[in-house]
PDB file of C-alpha atoms in Angstrom:
ATOM      1  CA  MET A   1       0.000   0.000   0.000  1.00  0.00           C
ATOM      2  CA  VAL A   2       2.858   2.408   0.753  1.00  0.00           C
ATOM      3  CA  ALA A   3       4.295   1.839  -2.702  1.00  0.00           C
ATOM      4  CA  ALA A   4       1.342   3.790  -4.100  1.00  0.00           C
ATOM      5  CA  ILE A   5       2.861   6.981  -2.703  1.00  0.00           C
ATOM      6  CA  GLY A   6       5.297   7.315  -5.565  1.00  0.00           C
ATOM      7  CA  SER A   7       2.983   6.128  -8.281  1.00  0.00           C
ATOM      8  CA  ASN A   8       2.020   8.752 -10.827  1.00  0.00           C
ATOM      9  CA  LYS A   9      -0.772   6.651 -12.284  1.00  0.00           C
ATOM     10  CA  ALA A  10      -3.977   6.238 -10.283  1.00  0.00           C
ATOM     11  CA  PRO A  11      -5.851   2.953 -10.342  1.00  0.00           C
ATOM     12  CA  ALA A  12      -9.002   3.344 -12.431  1.00  0.00           C
ATOM     13  CA  HIS A  13     -11.337   2.370  -9.573  1.00  0.00           C
ATOM     14  CA  LEU A  14     -10.189   5.146  -7.188  1.00  0.00           C
ATOM     15  CA  SER A  15     -11.864   8.552  -7.146  1.00  0.00           C
ATOM     16  CA  GLY A  16     -10.002  11.808  -6.567  1.00  0.00           C
ATOM     17  CA  LEU A  17     -11.146  11.803  -2.934  1.00  0.00           C
ATOM     18  CA  ASP A  18      -9.929   8.231  -2.484  1.00  0.00           C
ATOM     19  CA  LEU A  19      -6.497   9.295  -3.693  1.00  0.00           C
ATOM     20  CA  ILE A  20      -6.264  12.189  -1.218  1.00  0.00           C
ATOM     21  CA  TYR A  21      -8.084  10.721   1.781  1.00  0.00           C
ATOM     22  CA  ASN A  22      -6.173   7.469   2.055  1.00  0.00           C
ATOM     23  CA  PRO A  23      -4.021   6.111   4.870  1.00  0.00           C
ATOM     24  CA  SER A  24      -0.880   5.754   2.741  1.00  0.00           C
ATOM     25  CA  PHE A  25      -0.837   9.422   1.800  1.00  0.00           C
ATOM     26  CA  GLY A  26      -1.865  10.419   5.319  1.00  0.00           C
ATOM     27  CA  SER A  27       0.945   8.375   6.833  1.00  0.00           C
ATOM     28  CA  TYR A  28       3.437  10.095   4.530  1.00  0.00           C
ATOM     29  CA  LEU A  29       2.229  13.539   5.696  1.00  0.00           C
ATOM     30  CA  ILE A  30       2.295  12.582   9.384  1.00  0.00           C
ATOM     31  CA  TRP A  31       5.742  11.017   8.898  1.00  0.00           C
ATOM     32  CA  ARG A  32       7.010  14.323   7.473  1.00  0.00           C
ATOM     33  CA  ALA A  33       5.479  16.274  10.378  1.00  0.00           C
ATOM     34  CA  ALA A  34       7.083  13.882  12.880  1.00  0.00           C
ATOM     35  CA  SER A  35      10.438  14.335  11.099  1.00  0.00           C
ATOM     36  CA  GLY A  36      10.156  18.115  11.342  1.00  0.00           C
ATOM     37  CA  HIS A  37       9.130  17.947  14.988  1.00  0.00           C
ATOM     38  CA  PHE A  38      12.096  15.736  15.865  1.00  0.00           C
ATOM     39  CA  SER A  39      14.548  17.944  13.949  1.00  0.00           C
ATOM     40  CA  GLU A  40      13.344  20.957  15.945  1.00  0.00           C
ATOM     41  CA  SER A  41      12.831  19.507  19.420  1.00  0.00           C
ATOM     42  CA  GLY A  42      14.748  16.220  19.537  1.00  0.00           C
ATOM     43  CA  ARG A  43      11.542  14.539  20.714  1.00  0.00           C
ATOM     44  CA  GLY A  44       8.794  12.532  19.098  1.00  0.00           C
ATOM     45  CA  LEU A  45       5.637  14.219  17.831  1.00  0.00           C
ATOM     46  CA  PRO A  46       2.904  14.032  20.493  1.00  0.00           C
ATOM     47  CA  ILE A  47       0.085  11.833  19.240  1.00  0.00           C
ATOM     48  CA  ALA A  48      -2.477  14.568  19.883  1.00  0.00           C
ATOM     49  CA  LEU A  49      -0.649  16.864  17.454  1.00  0.00           C
ATOM     50  CA  ALA A  50      -0.469  14.108  14.822  1.00  0.00           C
ATOM     51  CA  PHE A  51      -4.262  14.310  14.652  1.00  0.00           C
ATOM     52  CA  LEU A  52      -3.984  17.952  13.495  1.00  0.00           C
ATOM     53  CA  VAL A  53      -1.715  17.285  10.505  1.00  0.00           C
ATOM     54  CA  LEU A  54      -4.323  15.915   8.075  1.00  0.00           C
ATOM     55  CA  PRO A  55      -7.090  18.425   8.943  1.00  0.00           C
ATOM     56  CA  ILE A  56      -4.648  21.219   8.123  1.00  0.00           C
ATOM     57  CA  ALA A  57      -2.847  19.646   5.156  1.00  0.00           C
ATOM     58  CA  LEU A  58      -5.892  18.228   3.355  1.00  0.00           C
ATOM     59  CA  HIS A  59      -8.066  21.355   3.477  1.00  0.00           C
ATOM     60  CA  GLY A  60      -7.637  23.834   0.644  1.00  0.00           C
ATOM     61  CA  GLU A  61      -7.567  27.086   2.593  1.00  0.00           C
ATOM     62  CA  SER A  62      -5.421  25.865   5.481  1.00  0.00           C
ATOM     63  CA  LYS A  63      -3.100  24.028   3.074  1.00  0.00           C
ATOM     64  CA  SER A  64      -2.574  27.263   1.118  1.00  0.00           C
ATOM     65  CA  ALA A  65      -1.862  29.179   4.321  1.00  0.00           C
ATOM     66  CA  LEU A  66       0.549  26.455   5.454  1.00  0.00           C
ATOM     67  CA  ILE A  67       2.450  26.402   2.178  1.00  0.00           C
ATOM     68  CA  GLY A  68       2.437  30.217   1.975  1.00  0.00           C
ATOM     69  CA  THR A  69       3.762  30.846   5.498  1.00  0.00           C
ATOM     70  CA  ASN A  70       7.535  31.014   5.799  1.00  0.00           C
ATOM     71  CA  MET A  71       9.298  28.768   8.296  1.00  0.00           C
ATOM     72  CA  PRO A  72      10.523  31.605  10.561  1.00  0.00           C
ATOM     73  CA  SER A  73       7.013  33.084  10.767  1.00  0.00           C
ATOM     74  CA  GLY A  74       5.770  30.198  12.854  1.00  0.00           C
ATOM     75  CA  LEU A  75       2.456  28.768  13.930  1.00  0.00           C
ATOM     76  CA  THR A  76       1.131  32.082  15.258  1.00  0.00           C
ATOM     77  CA  LEU A  77       1.342  33.819  11.865  1.00  0.00           C
ATOM     78  CA  PHE A  78      -0.133  30.737  10.169  1.00  0.00           C
ATOM     79  CA  ALA A  79      -3.085  30.893  12.591  1.00  0.00           C
ATOM     80  CA  ALA A  80      -3.411  34.644  12.022  1.00  0.00           C
ATOM     81  CA  LYS A  81      -3.680  34.061   8.276  1.00  0.00           C
ATOM     82  CA  LEU A  82      -6.467  31.554   8.882  1.00  0.00           C
ATOM     83  CA  GLY A  83      -7.970  33.749  11.588  1.00  0.00           C
ATOM     84  CA  ALA A  84      -8.623  36.499   9.050  1.00  0.00           C
ATOM     85  CA  LYS A  85     -11.634  34.324   8.297  1.00  0.00           C
ATOM     86  CA  GLN A  86     -12.369  33.220  11.860  1.00  0.00           C
ATOM     87  CA  GLU A  87     -14.467  30.243  10.743  1.00  0.00           C
ATOM     88  CA  SER A  88     -11.432  28.803   8.914  1.00  0.00           C
ATOM     89  CA  LEU A  89      -9.397  28.691  12.103  1.00  0.00           C
ATOM     90  CA  LEU A  90     -12.267  27.359  14.196  1.00  0.00           C
ATOM     91  CA  ALA A  91     -12.980  24.655  11.599  1.00  0.00           C
ATOM     92  CA  ILE A  92      -9.668  22.888  12.296  1.00  0.00           C
ATOM     93  CA  HIS A  93     -11.177  21.343  15.435  1.00  0.00           C
ATOM     94  CA  GLU A  94     -14.238  20.046  13.576  1.00  0.00           C
ATOM     95  CA  ARG A  95     -12.092  18.662  10.748  1.00  0.00           C
ATOM     96  CA  ALA A  96      -9.824  16.959  13.294  1.00  0.00           C
ATOM     97  CA  ILE A  97     -12.864  15.169  14.690  1.00  0.00           C
ATOM     98  CA  ALA A  98     -14.150  14.293  11.218  1.00  0.00           C
ATOM     99  CA  LEU A  99     -10.742  12.990  10.090  1.00  0.00           C
ATOM    100  CA  ARG A 100      -9.705  11.154  13.261  1.00  0.00           C
ATOM    101  CA  GLY A 101     -10.464   7.774  11.643  1.00  0.00           C
ATOM    102  CA  LEU A 102      -8.234   8.622   8.681  1.00  0.00           C
ATOM    103  CA  SER A 103      -5.533   9.958  11.010  1.00  0.00           C
ATOM    104  CA  LEU A 104      -5.612   6.763  13.064  1.00  0.00           C
ATOM    105  CA  ALA A 105      -5.571   4.595   9.935  1.00  0.00           C
ATOM    106  CA  SER A 106      -2.628   6.661   8.654  1.00  0.00           C
ATOM    107  CA  LEU A 107      -0.709   6.133  11.890  1.00  0.00           C
ATOM    108  CA  THR A 108      -1.448   2.418  11.697  1.00  0.00           C
ATOM    109  CA  THR A 109      -0.297   2.254   8.067  1.00  0.00           C
ATOM    110  CA  GLY A 110       2.923   4.108   8.874  1.00  0.00           C
ATOM    111  CA  THR A 111       3.765   1.854  11.792  1.00  0.00           C
ATOM    112  CA  MET A 112       2.928  -1.308   9.863  1.00  0.00           C
ATOM    113  CA  ALA A 113       5.121  -0.120   6.994  1.00  0.00           C
ATOM    114  CA  LYS A 114       7.887   0.517   9.551  1.00  0.00           C
ATOM    115  CA  PHE A 115       8.628   4.120   8.699  1.00  0.00           C
ATOM    116  CA  MET A 116       7.313   5.448  11.987  1.00  0.00           C
ATOM    117  CA  ILE A 117       6.847   4.056  15.461  1.00  0.00           C
ATOM    118  CA  VAL A 118       4.517   4.985  18.273  1.00  0.00           C
ATOM    119  CA  ASP A 119       6.248   5.109  21.633  1.00  0.00           C
ATOM    120  CA  PRO A 120       3.553   4.132  24.148  1.00  0.00           C
ATOM    121  CA  GLY A 121       5.674   5.313  27.084  1.00  0.00           C
ATOM    122  CA  THR A 122       5.732   8.918  25.884  1.00  0.00           C
ATOM    123  CA  ALA A 123       2.653   8.862  23.597  1.00  0.00           C
ATOM    124  CA  THR A 124       4.753  10.212  20.748  1.00  0.00           C
ATOM    125  CA  ILE A 125       5.464   9.312  17.148  1.00  0.00           C
ATOM    126  CA  LEU A 126       8.993   8.917  15.908  1.00  0.00           C
ATOM    127  CA  SER A 127       9.747   8.958  12.211  1.00  0.00           C
ATOM    128  CA  LEU A 128      12.292   6.422  11.087  1.00  0.00           C
ATOM    129  CA  ASP A 129      14.818   6.957   8.339  1.00  0.00           C
ATOM    130  CA  SER A 130      13.191   4.977   5.586  1.00  0.00           C
ATOM    131  CA  GLU A 131      13.552   4.666   1.865  1.00  0.00           C
ATOM    132  CA  LEU A 132      10.138   5.624   0.564  1.00  0.00           C
ATOM    133  CA  PRO A 133       9.185   5.786  -3.083  1.00  0.00           C
ATOM    134  CA  SER A 134       9.607   9.236  -4.580  1.00  0.00           C
ATOM    135  CA  PRO A 135       6.296  11.055  -4.423  1.00  0.00           C
ATOM    136  CA  SER A 136       5.073  13.386  -7.145  1.00  0.00           C
ATOM    137  CA  SER A 137       6.180  17.010  -6.949  1.00  0.00           C
ATOM    138  CA  SER A 138       2.833  18.178  -5.545  1.00  0.00           C
ATOM    139  CA  MET A 139       2.949  15.470  -2.855  1.00  0.00           C
ATOM    140  CA  ARG A 140       6.542  16.363  -2.054  1.00  0.00           C
ATOM    141  CA  LYS A 141       5.560  20.055  -1.717  1.00  0.00           C
ATOM    142  CA  LEU A 142       2.775  19.179   0.716  1.00  0.00           C
ATOM    143  CA  GLY A 143       5.136  16.842   2.576  1.00  0.00           C
ATOM    144  CA  LEU A 144       7.611  19.687   3.052  1.00  0.00           C
ATOM    145  CA  ALA A 145       4.783  21.890   4.320  1.00  0.00           C
ATOM    146  CA  CYS A 146       3.856  19.191   6.856  1.00  0.00           C
ATOM    147  CA  GLU A 147       7.489  18.996   7.926  1.00  0.00           C
ATOM    148  CA  LYS A 148       7.364  22.760   8.515  1.00  0.00           C
ATOM    149  CA  LEU A 149       4.184  22.274  10.563  1.00  0.00           C
ATOM    150  CA  GLY A 150       6.026  19.685  12.654  1.00  0.00           C
ATOM    151  CA  VAL A 151       8.871  22.148  13.261  1.00  0.00           C
ATOM    152  CA  TRP A 152       6.362  24.750  14.450  1.00  0.00           C
ATOM    153  CA  PHE A 153       4.747  22.182  16.732  1.00  0.00           C
ATOM    154  CA  GLY A 154       8.203  21.367  18.111  1.00  0.00           C
ATOM    155  CA  ARG A 155       8.739  24.959  19.198  1.00  0.00           C
ATOM    156  CA  LEU A 156       5.702  25.088  21.467  1.00  0.00           C
ATOM    157  CA  PRO A 157       4.114  23.093  24.272  1.00  0.00           C
ATOM    158  CA  VAL A 158       1.044  21.072  23.240  1.00  0.00           C
ATOM    159  CA  ASP A 159      -1.341  23.278  25.218  1.00  0.00           C
ATOM    160  CA  GLN A 160      -0.053  26.400  23.462  1.00  0.00           C
ATOM    161  CA  VAL A 161      -0.504  24.750  20.038  1.00  0.00           C
ATOM    162  CA  ALA A 162      -4.069  23.890  21.048  1.00  0.00           C
ATOM    163  CA  SER A 163      -4.700  27.475  22.152  1.00  0.00           C
ATOM    164  CA  ILE A 164      -3.272  29.033  18.993  1.00  0.00           C
ATOM    165  CA  LEU A 165      -5.221  26.688  16.704  1.00  0.00           C
ATOM    166  CA  ARG A 166      -8.384  26.833  18.841  1.00  0.00           C
ATOM    167  CA  VAL A 167      -8.603  23.054  19.278  1.00  0.00           C
ATOM    168  CA  ALA A 168      -9.272  20.914  22.319  1.00  0.00           C
ATOM    169  CA  PHE A 169      -7.818  17.499  23.058  1.00  0.00           C
TER     170      PHE A 169
END
């Protein structure tokens, strides 16, 4: 299933939504966020924060704000961009609830494929150095944006991330 990440040709029976909202792609995005978090903090990505990656990365407006916000600007400026339309920022929480099944399936896929592990002692996700198939350029761009999101998460305590993004765990 992970091999589909690098495939440029979609199986005929999958819709556009199936291609985006699938555990293989989701695990790739969470893996990139966990990599960014570790590079910034030296710790695994808290599981609670992993459930915010897909609701941000797979939504058009928040994805655009994520890609368009420079690394040094941080999570606060990203949230301010979304907060210009208050409902966009507040919707992250609702999308996190709606996508929790996909997020969990993505975590499961990533751990089964052995490119991330869940540390039950710390409730964190560690990305492993793995040889993954090369994704398309648009997938790679979104992966880099998720890595940036992980870096921003790594700079702040979980409760401050929740406050900035107006989510509750």
